[in-house]
Amino acid sequence: IKNYPKRFQSAEGCYSHRAAMAPGIRIKMAHKQFVGLTVPSDDQIYFVNGAVWQCPKSEAVDVALLHAHSQQPCAANLPGVQEALGAMLPLEVSADGGCGNWMPVEYRMCAVNMPEPPEREQNSVGFNTYLRDGKFFAQRFRSTLPVLDNGCKQGAFFHMQEWKKIWGYGTHGVDPLELALARKAPPTFTVTTEGITLLT
């Protein structure tokens, strides 16, 4: 493997690149997750009644209100939570686009001209990425998941990524969530750069 000084070699780039290069394959990369990427962060995550919410740290959060908007049960028919907007825009892909630094450079596929939604739409509009006939495209979408007046928005799941790396180093750490799992109702908790805090 070229140009890769790390001892750990992630398979993520290898299998993604191999799948993308396979003839006739079509891929959709849907943006549905929240990511704990920046430290410090202006965001906090709430897990309420099985739903995942991202809320601004600067705003007061009413957990009862989140609960009232977290009543959609799991559905076997997998209803859509995004509305496609507009045409597909061609993307230029390069190994030198500044992404995927944890994987060998020969497997990186970075969209160097990925568009961004206007600031006024960033809470509700984003871009998904598609691979069709060996070419990458981006298409705008509007999320149909709830966004509250205080900026709290619902997503599919949360990737702890950079946040979890600092837990326990002068931070709150992780509450023993297993103590709450004995009850029938799922636990309510927050996830921040400080750790995981059990609320109920």
mmCIF file of C-alpha atoms in Angstrom:
data_model
loop_
_atom_site.group_PDB
_atom_site.id
_atom_site.type_symbol
_atom_site.label_atom_id
_atom_site.label_comp_id
_atom_site.label_asym_id
_atom_site.label_seq_id
_atom_site.Cartn_x
_atom_site.Cartn_y
_atom_site.Cartn_z
ATOM 1 C CA ILE A 1 0.000 0.000 0.000
ATOM 2 C CA LYS A 2 1.515 3.283 -1.126
ATOM 3 C CA ASN A 3 1.903 6.546 0.738
ATOM 4 C CA TYR A 4 0.360 5.317 3.960
ATOM 5 C CA PRO A 5 2.545 5.622 7.085
ATOM 6 C CA LYS A 6 -0.054 4.461 9.631
ATOM 7 C CA ARG A 7 0.163 0.991 11.147
ATOM 8 C CA PHE A 8 -3.612 0.540 11.014
ATOM 9 C CA GLN A 9 -4.891 -0.007 7.474
ATOM 10 C CA SER A 10 -8.606 0.707 7.125
ATOM 11 C CA ALA A 11 -10.481 -1.572 4.726
ATOM 12 C CA GLU A 12 -13.085 1.166 4.270
ATOM 13 C CA GLY A 13 -11.350 2.770 1.311
ATOM 14 C CA CYS A 14 -10.432 -0.522 -0.311
ATOM 15 C CA TYR A 15 -13.902 -2.028 -0.438
ATOM 16 C CA SER A 16 -15.562 1.291 -1.336
ATOM 17 C CA HIS A 17 -13.165 1.830 -4.225
ATOM 18 C CA ARG A 18 -13.608 -1.754 -5.417
ATOM 19 C CA ALA A 19 -17.404 -1.414 -5.334
ATOM 20 C CA ALA A 20 -17.315 1.929 -7.166
ATOM 21 C CA MET A 21 -15.099 0.509 -9.909
ATOM 22 C CA ALA A 22 -17.306 -2.562 -10.492
ATOM 23 C CA PRO A 23 -19.074 -2.341 -13.884
ATOM 24 C CA GLY A 24 -22.826 -1.713 -13.850
ATOM 25 C CA ILE A 25 -23.099 -0.928 -10.147
ATOM 26 C CA ARG A 26 -25.282 1.959 -8.902
ATOM 27 C CA ILE A 27 -24.774 3.497 -5.448
ATOM 28 C CA LYS A 28 -26.639 6.132 -3.448
ATOM 29 C CA MET A 29 -24.899 7.688 -0.442
ATOM 30 C CA ALA A 30 -27.741 9.223 1.565
ATOM 31 C CA HIS A 31 -26.948 11.885 4.156
ATOM 32 C CA LYS A 32 -28.929 10.826 7.239
ATOM 33 C CA GLN A 33 -26.453 10.785 10.122
ATOM 34 C CA PHE A 34 -25.139 13.299 12.633
ATOM 35 C CA VAL A 35 -21.394 13.237 13.292
ATOM 36 C CA GLY A 36 -19.393 14.190 16.376
ATOM 37 C CA LEU A 37 -16.613 15.641 14.264
ATOM 38 C CA THR A 38 -15.476 18.898 15.895
ATOM 39 C CA VAL A 39 -14.013 19.386 19.379
ATOM 40 C CA PRO A 40 -15.175 21.639 20.951
ATOM 41 C CA SER A 41 -18.641 21.471 19.412
ATOM 42 C CA ASP A 42 -21.689 23.727 19.308
ATOM 43 C CA ASP A 43 -23.998 20.684 19.133
ATOM 44 C CA GLN A 44 -25.421 18.154 21.546
ATOM 45 C CA ILE A 45 -27.245 14.894 20.790
ATOM 46 C CA TYR A 46 -30.423 13.682 22.478
ATOM 47 C CA PHE A 47 -31.712 10.111 22.340
ATOM 48 C CA VAL A 48 -35.442 10.236 23.165
ATOM 49 C CA ASN A 49 -37.927 7.369 22.772
ATOM 50 C CA GLY A 50 -35.748 5.711 20.154
ATOM 51 C CA ALA A 51 -35.266 8.896 18.099
ATOM 52 C CA VAL A 52 -31.968 10.774 17.593
ATOM 53 C CA TRP A 53 -31.931 14.585 17.798
ATOM 54 C CA GLN A 54 -29.163 17.119 17.187
ATOM 55 C CA CYS A 55 -29.674 20.379 19.103
ATOM 56 C CA PRO A 56 -27.606 23.564 19.458
ATOM 57 C CA LYS A 57 -25.800 23.728 22.804
ATOM 58 C CA SER A 58 -26.781 27.376 23.103
ATOM 59 C CA GLU A 59 -30.524 26.614 23.055
ATOM 60 C CA ALA A 60 -32.769 25.410 25.883
ATOM 61 C CA VAL A 61 -34.035 21.905 25.084
ATOM 62 C CA ASP A 62 -37.422 20.654 26.266
ATOM 63 C CA VAL A 63 -37.100 16.860 26.449
ATOM 64 C CA ALA A 64 -40.885 16.504 26.693
ATOM 65 C CA LEU A 65 -41.215 18.353 23.378
ATOM 66 C CA LEU A 66 -38.651 16.066 21.762
ATOM 67 C CA HIS A 67 -40.596 13.099 23.107
ATOM 68 C CA ALA A 68 -43.824 14.434 21.594
ATOM 69 C CA HIS A 69 -42.134 14.489 18.174
ATOM 70 C CA SER A 70 -40.531 11.046 18.632
ATOM 71 C CA GLN A 71 -43.562 8.831 18.207
ATOM 72 C CA GLN A 72 -42.822 7.208 14.833
ATOM 73 C CA PRO A 73 -42.248 3.473 15.446
ATOM 74 C CA CYS A 74 -39.916 1.331 13.387
ATOM 75 C CA ALA A 75 -41.611 0.480 10.094
ATOM 76 C CA ALA A 76 -40.851 -2.605 8.007
ATOM 77 C CA ASN A 77 -41.741 -0.743 4.798
ATOM 78 C CA LEU A 78 -38.929 1.794 5.416
ATOM 79 C CA PRO A 79 -40.785 5.018 4.520
ATOM 80 C CA GLY A 80 -38.626 7.695 2.924
ATOM 81 C CA VAL A 81 -37.463 10.706 4.937
ATOM 82 C CA GLN A 82 -36.084 12.773 2.053
ATOM 83 C CA GLU A 83 -37.610 14.618 -0.889
ATOM 84 C CA ALA A 84 -35.369 14.888 -3.965
ATOM 85 C CA LEU A 85 -35.005 18.422 -5.401
ATOM 86 C CA GLY A 86 -33.802 19.362 -8.863
ATOM 87 C CA ALA A 87 -31.432 17.720 -11.307
ATOM 88 C CA MET A 88 -28.353 15.622 -10.620
ATOM 89 C CA LEU A 89 -25.152 17.665 -10.790
ATOM 90 C CA PRO A 90 -21.929 16.040 -12.091
ATOM 91 C CA LEU A 91 -19.101 15.780 -9.549
ATOM 92 C CA GLU A 92 -15.366 15.863 -10.116
ATOM 93 C CA VAL A 93 -13.690 13.144 -8.033
ATOM 94 C CA SER A 94 -10.025 13.134 -7.055
ATOM 95 C CA ALA A 95 -7.736 11.390 -4.569
ATOM 96 C CA ASP A 96 -6.356 14.831 -3.658
ATOM 97 C CA GLY A 97 -9.652 16.402 -2.610
ATOM 98 C CA GLY A 98 -8.883 16.556 1.118
ATOM 99 C CA CYS A 99 -11.042 13.682 2.376
ATOM 100 C CA GLY A 100 -10.405 10.214 3.766
ATOM 101 C CA ASN A 101 -7.020 10.855 5.371
ATOM 102 C CA TRP A 102 -7.360 7.634 7.396
ATOM 103 C CA MET A 103 -7.158 5.477 4.244
ATOM 104 C CA PRO A 104 -4.427 4.917 1.632
ATOM 105 C CA VAL A 105 -4.388 7.654 -0.996
ATOM 106 C CA GLU A 106 -5.028 5.295 -3.911
ATOM 107 C CA TYR A 107 -8.460 4.457 -2.513
ATOM 108 C CA ARG A 108 -9.639 8.007 -1.814
ATOM 109 C CA MET A 109 -12.562 9.343 -3.864
ATOM 110 C CA CYS A 110 -13.087 12.984 -2.875
ATOM 111 C CA ALA A 111 -15.703 15.217 -4.502
ATOM 112 C CA VAL A 112 -13.772 18.431 -5.085
ATOM 113 C CA ASN A 113 -16.803 20.424 -6.299
ATOM 114 C CA MET A 114 -19.456 19.235 -3.833
ATOM 115 C CA PRO A 115 -22.076 22.011 -3.596
ATOM 116 C CA GLU A 116 -23.352 23.428 -0.312
ATOM 117 C CA PRO A 117 -26.935 24.507 0.392
ATOM 118 C CA PRO A 118 -27.600 28.201 1.142
ATOM 119 C CA GLU A 119 -27.177 29.066 4.831
ATOM 120 C CA ARG A 120 -30.921 29.694 5.219
ATOM 121 C CA GLU A 121 -31.604 26.091 4.113
ATOM 122 C CA GLN A 122 -28.855 24.224 5.952
ATOM 123 C CA ASN A 123 -31.232 22.818 8.581
ATOM 124 C CA SER A 124 -33.500 21.230 5.993
ATOM 125 C CA VAL A 125 -31.652 20.894 2.657
ATOM 126 C CA GLY A 126 -28.537 18.900 1.826
ATOM 127 C CA PHE A 127 -26.963 16.893 -0.973
ATOM 128 C CA ASN A 128 -26.856 13.151 -1.551
ATOM 129 C CA THR A 129 -24.197 11.527 -3.711
ATOM 130 C CA TYR A 130 -24.866 9.018 -6.479
ATOM 131 C CA LEU A 131 -22.704 6.740 -8.605
ATOM 132 C CA ARG A 132 -24.187 5.797 -11.960
ATOM 133 C CA ASP A 133 -22.402 4.302 -14.961
ATOM 134 C CA GLY A 134 -19.021 5.018 -13.389
ATOM 135 C CA LYS A 135 -19.737 8.716 -12.782
ATOM 136 C CA PHE A 136 -20.543 10.599 -9.566
ATOM 137 C CA PHE A 137 -23.404 13.055 -9.135
ATOM 138 C CA ALA A 138 -24.920 15.191 -6.367
ATOM 139 C CA GLN A 139 -28.610 15.945 -5.927
ATOM 140 C CA ARG A 140 -30.301 18.303 -3.492
ATOM 141 C CA PHE A 141 -32.802 16.889 -1.048
ATOM 142 C CA ARG A 142 -35.114 18.243 1.618
ATOM 143 C CA SER A 143 -35.395 16.261 4.824
ATOM 144 C CA THR A 144 -38.949 15.444 5.860
ATOM 145 C CA LEU A 145 -37.875 14.710 9.438
ATOM 146 C CA PRO A 146 -38.924 17.255 12.091
ATOM 147 C CA VAL A 147 -36.941 20.472 12.711
ATOM 148 C CA LEU A 148 -38.077 22.417 15.787
ATOM 149 C CA ASP A 149 -38.041 26.189 16.310
ATOM 150 C CA ASN A 150 -34.989 25.980 18.583
ATOM 151 C CA GLY A 151 -32.947 24.272 15.842
ATOM 152 C CA CYS A 152 -33.298 20.690 17.109
ATOM 153 C CA LYS A 153 -33.515 18.323 14.154
ATOM 154 C CA GLN A 154 -34.100 14.610 13.928
ATOM 155 C CA GLY A 155 -31.793 12.186 12.117
ATOM 156 C CA ALA A 156 -31.332 8.478 11.531
ATOM 157 C CA PHE A 157 -28.312 7.842 13.768
ATOM 158 C CA PHE A 158 -25.243 9.421 15.368
ATOM 159 C CA HIS A 159 -21.589 8.664 14.648
ATOM 160 C CA MET A 160 -19.532 9.476 17.770
ATOM 161 C CA GLN A 161 -16.305 9.734 15.746
ATOM 162 C CA GLU A 162 -14.000 12.349 17.353
ATOM 163 C CA TRP A 163 -16.084 12.929 20.492
ATOM 164 C CA LYS A 164 -15.530 9.492 21.977
ATOM 165 C CA LYS A 165 -11.749 9.872 21.766
ATOM 166 C CA ILE A 166 -11.669 12.472 24.556
ATOM 167 C CA TRP A 167 -14.130 10.879 26.979
ATOM 168 C CA GLY A 168 -12.506 10.090 30.291
ATOM 169 C CA TYR A 169 -9.690 12.622 29.871
ATOM 170 C CA GLY A 170 -11.004 15.260 32.269
ATOM 171 C CA THR A 171 -14.542 14.926 30.875
ATOM 172 C CA HIS A 172 -17.746 13.535 32.376
ATOM 173 C CA GLY A 173 -17.279 10.127 30.751
ATOM 174 C CA VAL A 174 -20.027 7.604 30.099
ATOM 175 C CA ASP A 175 -22.965 6.883 32.398
ATOM 176 C CA PRO A 176 -23.865 3.192 32.926
ATOM 177 C CA LEU A 177 -26.751 3.014 30.440
ATOM 178 C CA GLU A 178 -27.168 -0.701 31.081
ATOM 179 C CA LEU A 179 -28.838 0.180 34.408
ATOM 180 C CA ALA A 180 -31.674 1.821 32.460
ATOM 181 C CA LEU A 181 -32.030 -0.948 29.886
ATOM 182 C CA ALA A 182 -33.768 -3.223 32.414
ATOM 183 C CA ARG A 183 -36.891 -1.047 32.085
ATOM 184 C CA LYS A 184 -39.392 -1.492 29.259
ATOM 185 C CA ALA A 185 -39.055 2.064 27.952
ATOM 186 C CA PRO A 186 -35.783 2.970 26.182
ATOM 187 C CA PRO A 187 -33.506 5.278 28.210
ATOM 188 C CA THR A 188 -33.291 8.993 27.484
ATOM 189 C CA PHE A 189 -29.745 10.352 27.367
ATOM 190 C CA THR A 190 -27.537 13.044 25.865
ATOM 191 C CA VAL A 191 -24.242 12.702 24.010
ATOM 192 C CA THR A 192 -21.790 15.617 24.002
ATOM 193 C CA THR A 193 -18.054 16.148 23.878
ATOM 194 C CA GLU A 194 -18.179 15.628 27.650
ATOM 195 C CA GLY A 195 -19.577 12.100 27.353
ATOM 196 C CA ILE A 196 -22.914 10.286 27.654
ATOM 197 C CA THR A 197 -25.310 11.462 30.362
ATOM 198 C CA LEU A 198 -28.363 9.448 31.371
ATOM 199 C CA LEU A 199 -31.490 11.608 31.816
ATOM 200 C CA THR A 200 -34.099 8.976 32.720
#
